[in-house]
Amino acid sequence: MRSLILSAVAAAAFVFAGSAAQAERLTEKPLVDSNWVEANLDNPSLVVVDIRSMTKEGSPYDAGHIPGSVYAPYGKFGWRAKVDNVVGMLPPVDVISGRIGALGIDNDKQVVVVPAGQNSSDFGAATRVYWTFKVLGHDAVTILDGGQRAWLAAGKAVSKDAVAPTKVAFNANFRPELLASADDVAKAQANGVALIDARPESQFKGDAKSGVVARNGAIPGAKNISQSKFYSDQDGAFVASDTIAQLVGDAGVSSDAKEITYCNTGHWASVAWFGLSEVMGNKNTAMYDGSLTEWAADPSREMVIPE
């Protein structure tokens, strides 16, 4: 069933690809700082997307946001969807493309994604949205390193004026090589592809598990690099490429290896994917969107308790 879904997505993407254009990128960097964002706020090609989630106190966007930014909260906007009874998946290409267009983002826009930036898991919202743009073929996307936390720490101005974007057409050019299926994962070892488990060590070793995952353990042959190692909660910033290279080496994986990241639902996996592919520069990296929520639900798929 999953392969049929991916085939349908790819077919839909082919329809969109004919009219898709590539934006003139304002930056080639996967991460930008507050000074860069501030300096480019008046550029009509820029769209700043605030993805901070709602809190008990209400909307963080209403309380103060980067001037001119649009609001698309990670948990409510529809960045992810339930597909074939698997939660947290990439929505159908036409659906997510329509949502992106509703933010005023067309194929000529440079996107800056802004999370809260409080910790690595929160920053994973930004890396997941970034991956979504990339898998849809939109390269003109970057993340504000440290998110809103860094913006405020730099003493930058905030606004309480809500922005109502004008809907435009966003045309996807789907990249299947960035999205791994369960079949890809099953064939990984035979195909010389490394599996990177981005969950905490306790979950990797089977001492704990997420409530949405049916069984304890890990996919056979996987190496563990916890997503928490890619982002400094204390500094509120993503780690440097040489640090990531050290993490990869310590895990026993080549820095240019073909690899697939996974976690429980494809959230933490996006942190590892972003670090490996975008910051360190290993473009042989894909992400398993369904992750263990999909994998462990099928009793025929093997799970192991690593030594």
Tab-separated table of C-alpha atoms in Angstrom:
chain	number	residue	atom	x	y	z
A	1	MET	CA	0.000	0.000	0.000
A	2	ARG	CA	2.779	2.443	0.909
A	3	SER	CA	4.458	1.945	-2.472
A	4	LEU	CA	1.146	2.667	-4.197
A	5	ILE	CA	0.782	5.872	-2.203
A	6	LEU	CA	4.290	6.981	-3.131
A	7	SER	CA	3.616	6.178	-6.764
A	8	ALA	CA	0.476	8.300	-6.655
A	9	VAL	CA	2.365	11.144	-5.036
A	10	ALA	CA	5.108	10.950	-7.634
A	11	ALA	CA	2.548	10.888	-10.429
A	12	ALA	CA	0.801	13.929	-8.999
A	13	ALA	CA	4.145	15.675	-8.659
A	14	PHE	CA	4.920	15.015	-12.318
A	15	VAL	CA	1.786	16.951	-13.256
A	16	PHE	CA	2.895	19.919	-11.136
A	17	ALA	CA	6.523	19.789	-12.226
A	18	GLY	CA	5.913	21.124	-15.696
A	19	SER	CA	5.012	24.591	-14.465
A	20	ALA	CA	7.262	24.705	-11.402
A	21	ALA	CA	9.871	27.418	-11.356
A	22	GLN	CA	12.855	27.908	-9.113
A	23	ALA	CA	13.165	31.044	-7.050
A	24	GLU	CA	16.198	33.268	-7.219
A	25	ARG	CA	17.628	32.390	-3.836
A	26	LEU	CA	18.506	35.198	-1.465
A	27	THR	CA	20.801	32.801	0.374
A	28	GLU	CA	22.303	29.380	-0.216
A	29	LYS	CA	22.660	28.764	3.523
A	30	PRO	CA	20.357	26.339	5.359
A	31	LEU	CA	20.580	28.571	8.446
A	32	VAL	CA	20.559	32.358	8.719
A	33	ASP	CA	20.888	34.637	11.728
A	34	SER	CA	18.669	37.445	12.984
A	35	ASN	CA	20.758	40.155	11.331
A	36	TRP	CA	20.283	38.528	7.919
A	37	VAL	CA	16.530	38.257	8.402
A	38	GLU	CA	16.255	41.857	9.598
A	39	ALA	CA	18.297	43.116	6.642
A	40	ASN	CA	16.018	41.317	4.167
A	41	LEU	CA	12.592	41.993	5.689
A	42	ASP	CA	11.734	44.598	3.061
A	43	ASN	CA	12.635	42.317	0.151
A	44	PRO	CA	9.390	41.427	-1.677
A	45	SER	CA	10.808	37.986	-2.494
A	46	LEU	CA	11.007	37.045	1.197
A	47	VAL	CA	8.297	35.262	3.176
A	48	VAL	CA	8.963	34.671	6.868
A	49	VAL	CA	6.861	31.782	8.191
A	50	ASP	CA	6.289	31.651	11.945
A	51	ILE	CA	5.529	28.018	12.839
A	52	ARG	CA	5.472	28.321	16.647
A	53	SER	CA	2.825	26.112	18.205
A	54	MET	CA	-0.076	27.371	20.267
A	55	THR	CA	0.483	27.375	24.025
A	56	LYS	CA	-1.735	27.422	27.113
A	57	GLU	CA	-1.419	31.191	27.032
A	58	GLY	CA	-2.737	31.309	23.459
A	59	SER	CA	-1.086	32.286	20.205
A	60	PRO	CA	2.600	33.240	20.448
A	61	TYR	CA	2.193	34.949	17.073
A	62	ASP	CA	-0.449	37.302	18.495
A	63	ALA	CA	1.822	38.053	21.447
A	64	GLY	CA	4.600	39.254	19.152
A	65	HIS	CA	6.256	38.065	15.959
A	66	ILE	CA	8.860	39.086	13.408
A	67	PRO	CA	7.342	42.027	11.508
A	68	GLY	CA	5.649	40.948	8.299
A	69	SER	CA	5.758	37.226	9.062
A	70	VAL	CA	2.839	34.908	8.325
A	71	TYR	CA	1.565	32.357	10.819
A	72	ALA	CA	1.368	28.627	10.124
A	73	PRO	CA	1.619	26.813	13.505
A	74	TYR	CA	3.319	23.453	13.199
A	75	GLY	CA	0.656	21.423	14.969
A	76	LYS	CA	-2.427	23.107	13.510
A	77	PHE	CA	-1.628	24.294	10.004
A	78	GLY	CA	-1.504	20.900	8.321
A	79	TRP	CA	2.194	20.459	7.628
A	80	ARG	CA	1.652	16.755	8.376
A	81	ALA	CA	-1.258	14.354	7.925
A	82	LYS	CA	-2.535	10.877	8.726
A	83	VAL	CA	-1.977	8.720	5.664
A	84	ASP	CA	-2.989	5.057	5.487
A	85	ASN	CA	-3.450	5.082	9.305
A	86	VAL	CA	0.097	6.377	9.849
A	87	VAL	CA	0.306	9.705	11.670
A	88	GLY	CA	2.641	12.583	10.878
A	89	MET	CA	3.091	11.892	7.183
A	90	LEU	CA	3.682	14.244	4.278
A	91	PRO	CA	0.202	15.264	3.057
A	92	PRO	CA	-0.772	14.589	-0.556
A	93	VAL	CA	1.236	16.852	-2.827
A	94	ASP	CA	-1.757	18.828	-4.097
A	95	VAL	CA	-3.017	19.404	-0.553
A	96	ILE	CA	0.241	20.657	0.963
A	97	SER	CA	0.956	22.724	-2.168
A	98	GLY	CA	-2.393	24.467	-1.747
A	99	ARG	CA	-1.653	25.210	1.896
A	100	ILE	CA	1.751	26.654	1.054
A	101	GLY	CA	0.229	28.822	-1.660
A	102	ALA	CA	-2.317	30.103	0.859
A	103	LEU	CA	0.617	31.565	2.818
A	104	GLY	CA	1.498	33.774	-0.142
A	105	ILE	CA	4.385	31.519	-1.144
A	106	ASP	CA	4.863	30.834	-4.829
A	107	ASN	CA	7.872	29.358	-6.589
A	108	ASP	CA	9.626	32.723	-6.720
A	109	LYS	CA	9.661	33.297	-2.970
A	110	GLN	CA	12.524	32.837	-0.518
A	111	VAL	CA	11.168	31.224	2.662
A	112	VAL	CA	12.559	31.654	6.171
A	113	VAL	CA	11.121	29.224	8.727
A	114	VAL	CA	10.925	30.452	12.319
A	115	PRO	CA	10.372	28.028	15.244
A	116	ALA	CA	10.396	28.967	18.919
A	117	GLY	CA	13.959	27.629	19.165
A	118	GLN	CA	13.736	26.586	22.814
A	119	ASN	CA	15.177	23.080	22.384
A	120	SER	CA	16.143	20.464	19.806
A	121	SER	CA	12.692	18.879	19.603
A	122	ASP	CA	11.061	22.263	19.087
A	123	PHE	CA	13.633	23.085	16.421
A	124	GLY	CA	12.576	19.834	14.763
A	125	ALA	CA	9.375	21.570	13.716
A	126	ALA	CA	11.486	23.869	11.554
A	127	THR	CA	13.621	21.093	10.092
A	128	ARG	CA	10.485	19.095	9.247
A	129	VAL	CA	8.914	22.085	7.465
A	130	TYR	CA	12.242	22.770	5.723
A	131	TRP	CA	12.362	19.124	4.549
A	132	THR	CA	8.792	19.476	3.285
A	133	PHE	CA	9.790	22.394	1.064
A	134	LYS	CA	12.843	20.486	-0.165
A	135	VAL	CA	10.927	17.315	-0.984
A	136	LEU	CA	8.457	19.488	-2.913
A	137	GLY	CA	11.362	20.835	-4.962
A	138	HIS	CA	11.592	24.315	-3.421
A	139	ASP	CA	15.240	25.057	-2.662
A	140	ALA	CA	14.735	28.694	-1.654
A	141	VAL	CA	14.171	27.863	2.005
A	142	THR	CA	16.229	28.479	5.118
A	143	ILE	CA	15.738	28.462	8.906
A	144	LEU	CA	16.335	31.242	11.402
A	145	ASP	CA	18.975	29.633	13.606
A	146	GLY	CA	17.696	29.728	17.171
A	147	GLY	CA	14.248	30.776	15.999
A	148	GLN	CA	12.229	33.426	17.805
A	149	ARG	CA	14.424	32.896	20.852
A	150	ALA	CA	17.443	34.179	18.925
A	151	TRP	CA	15.448	37.055	17.409
A	152	LEU	CA	14.435	38.294	20.868
A	153	ALA	CA	17.910	37.721	22.312
A	154	ALA	CA	19.312	39.958	19.568
A	155	GLY	CA	16.945	42.728	20.622
A	156	LYS	CA	15.081	42.798	17.313
A	157	ALA	CA	11.688	44.444	16.902
A	158	VAL	CA	8.449	42.474	17.132
A	159	SER	CA	4.980	43.238	15.849
A	160	LYS	CA	1.459	42.318	16.927
A	161	ASP	CA	0.010	43.170	13.519
A	162	ALA	CA	-1.339	40.000	11.937
A	163	VAL	CA	-0.545	39.422	8.274
A	164	ALA	CA	-3.292	38.069	6.021
A	165	PRO	CA	-1.449	36.647	3.009
A	166	THR	CA	-2.858	36.642	-0.509
A	167	LYS	CA	-3.237	33.134	-1.897
A	168	VAL	CA	-0.981	32.293	-4.829
A	169	ALA	CA	-0.081	29.169	-6.791
A	170	PHE	CA	2.718	26.984	-5.460
A	171	ASN	CA	3.725	24.272	-7.914
A	172	ALA	CA	5.571	21.265	-6.529
A	173	ASN	CA	8.362	19.360	-8.226
A	174	PHE	CA	8.426	16.255	-6.053
A	175	ARG	CA	11.811	14.722	-5.185
A	176	PRO	CA	11.302	11.041	-4.305
A	177	GLU	CA	14.990	10.608	-3.482
A	178	LEU	CA	14.520	12.598	-0.257
A	179	LEU	CA	11.684	10.418	1.022
A	180	ALA	CA	12.383	6.794	1.950
A	181	SER	CA	9.674	4.142	2.040
A	182	ALA	CA	9.422	1.079	4.265
A	183	ASP	CA	10.658	-0.987	1.320
A	184	ASP	CA	13.691	1.273	0.989
A	185	VAL	CA	14.452	0.751	4.675
A	186	ALA	CA	13.990	-3.012	4.417
A	187	LYS	CA	16.507	-3.129	1.560
A	188	ALA	CA	18.914	-0.617	3.111
A	189	GLN	CA	21.567	-3.022	4.362
A	190	ALA	CA	21.571	-5.077	1.176
A	191	ASN	CA	21.921	-1.853	-0.820
A	192	GLY	CA	24.718	-0.489	1.354
A	193	VAL	CA	22.555	2.237	2.894
A	194	ALA	CA	23.153	3.256	6.517
A	195	LEU	CA	20.182	3.686	8.848
A	196	ILE	CA	20.395	6.532	11.362
A	197	ASP	CA	18.048	6.256	14.348
A	198	ALA	CA	17.517	9.794	15.686
A	199	ARG	CA	15.615	8.833	18.840
A	200	PRO	CA	16.964	9.078	22.391
A	201	GLU	CA	19.325	6.244	23.334
A	202	SER	CA	16.752	4.799	25.767
A	203	GLN	CA	14.293	4.280	22.933
A	204	PHE	CA	16.962	2.982	20.555
A	205	LYS	CA	18.007	0.354	23.112
A	206	GLY	CA	14.413	-0.656	23.795
A	207	ASP	CA	14.261	0.582	27.388
A	208	ALA	CA	11.446	2.953	26.440
A	209	LYS	CA	9.232	3.670	23.454
A	210	SER	CA	6.837	6.237	22.091
A	211	GLY	CA	3.138	5.617	22.654
A	212	VAL	CA	2.505	5.685	18.896
A	213	VAL	CA	5.021	2.888	18.227
A	214	ALA	CA	3.787	-0.691	18.586
A	215	ARG	CA	7.027	-2.386	19.668
A	216	ASN	CA	10.249	-1.647	21.507
A	217	GLY	CA	13.605	-1.725	19.809
A	218	ALA	CA	15.228	-0.522	16.611
A	219	ILE	CA	15.421	-1.446	12.958
A	220	PRO	CA	18.179	-4.031	12.422
A	221	GLY	CA	21.554	-2.516	11.585
A	222	ALA	CA	20.649	1.032	12.591
A	223	LYS	CA	23.123	3.392	14.249
A	224	ASN	CA	21.960	5.794	16.937
A	225	ILE	CA	22.639	9.544	16.723
A	226	SER	CA	20.092	11.241	18.957
A	227	GLN	CA	18.509	14.360	17.514
A	228	SER	CA	19.370	16.196	20.727
A	229	LYS	CA	23.047	16.147	19.719
A	230	PHE	CA	22.398	18.285	16.650
A	231	TYR	CA	21.089	21.338	18.518
A	232	SER	CA	22.401	23.108	21.589
A	233	ASP	CA	19.499	23.730	23.947
A	234	GLN	CA	21.774	25.909	26.059
A	235	ASP	CA	22.966	28.137	23.207
A	236	GLY	CA	19.780	27.981	21.165
A	237	ALA	CA	21.653	27.166	17.963
A	238	PHE	CA	22.316	24.286	15.580
A	239	VAL	CA	25.730	22.666	15.947
A	240	ALA	CA	28.499	23.181	13.389
A	241	SER	CA	29.287	20.859	10.495
A	242	ASP	CA	32.511	19.584	12.071
A	243	THR	CA	30.577	18.571	15.189
A	244	ILE	CA	28.139	16.623	13.026
A	245	ALA	CA	31.004	14.940	11.198
A	246	GLN	CA	32.350	13.837	14.583
A	247	LEU	CA	28.942	12.449	15.578
A	248	VAL	CA	28.779	10.506	12.334
A	249	GLY	CA	32.288	9.152	12.777
A	250	ASP	CA	31.592	8.131	16.369
A	251	ALA	CA	28.525	6.219	15.146
A	252	GLY	CA	30.665	4.310	12.663
A	253	VAL	CA	29.127	5.835	9.546
A	254	SER	CA	31.004	7.405	6.650
A	255	SER	CA	30.407	11.139	6.215
A	256	ASP	CA	29.418	10.604	2.571
A	257	ALA	CA	27.492	7.359	3.032
A	258	LYS	CA	24.095	6.735	1.512
A	259	GLU	CA	21.812	6.935	4.527
A	260	ILE	CA	18.233	7.088	5.761
A	261	THR	CA	17.212	8.804	8.979
A	262	TYR	CA	14.222	7.657	11.021
A	263	CYS	CA	12.644	8.149	14.448
A	264	ASN	CA	9.106	7.546	15.715
A	265	THR	CA	7.049	9.758	13.403
A	266	GLY	CA	9.506	11.562	11.120
A	267	HIS	CA	9.927	14.607	13.377
A	268	TRP	CA	13.225	13.949	15.169
A	269	ALA	CA	14.425	12.216	11.989
A	270	SER	CA	14.161	15.563	10.209
A	271	VAL	CA	16.629	17.105	12.700
A	272	ALA	CA	19.181	14.420	11.837
A	273	TRP	CA	18.381	14.670	8.117
A	274	PHE	CA	18.879	18.445	8.210
A	275	GLY	CA	22.163	18.127	10.077
A	276	LEU	CA	23.541	15.425	7.817
A	277	SER	CA	22.253	16.645	4.463
A	278	GLU	CA	22.073	20.408	4.778
A	279	VAL	CA	24.631	21.435	7.408
A	280	MET	CA	27.287	18.736	6.942
A	281	GLY	CA	26.484	18.469	3.224
A	282	ASN	CA	25.847	14.749	2.645
A	283	LYS	CA	23.271	14.898	-0.136
A	284	ASN	CA	22.978	11.097	-0.109
A	285	THR	CA	20.613	11.414	2.865
A	286	ALA	CA	16.888	10.592	2.795
A	287	MET	CA	14.278	10.497	5.550
A	288	TYR	CA	11.848	7.695	6.351
A	289	ASP	CA	8.613	9.636	6.729
A	290	GLY	CA	6.596	6.794	8.284
A	291	SER	CA	9.423	5.874	10.662
A	292	LEU	CA	8.689	3.390	13.455
A	293	THR	CA	5.004	4.266	13.637
A	294	GLU	CA	4.640	2.608	10.253
A	295	TRP	CA	7.454	0.061	10.550
A	296	ALA	CA	6.559	-1.464	13.925
A	297	ALA	CA	2.854	-1.707	13.092
A	298	ASP	CA	3.637	-4.539	10.668
A	299	PRO	CA	4.628	-7.631	12.685
A	300	SER	CA	6.488	-9.042	9.682
A	301	ARG	CA	9.052	-6.254	9.900
A	302	GLU	CA	11.915	-7.097	12.204
A	303	MET	CA	12.772	-5.101	15.325
A	304	VAL	CA	15.852	-5.782	17.458
A	305	ILE	CA	17.160	-4.758	20.851
A	306	PRO	CA	20.669	-3.412	20.144
A	307	GLU	CA	23.553	-4.654	22.283
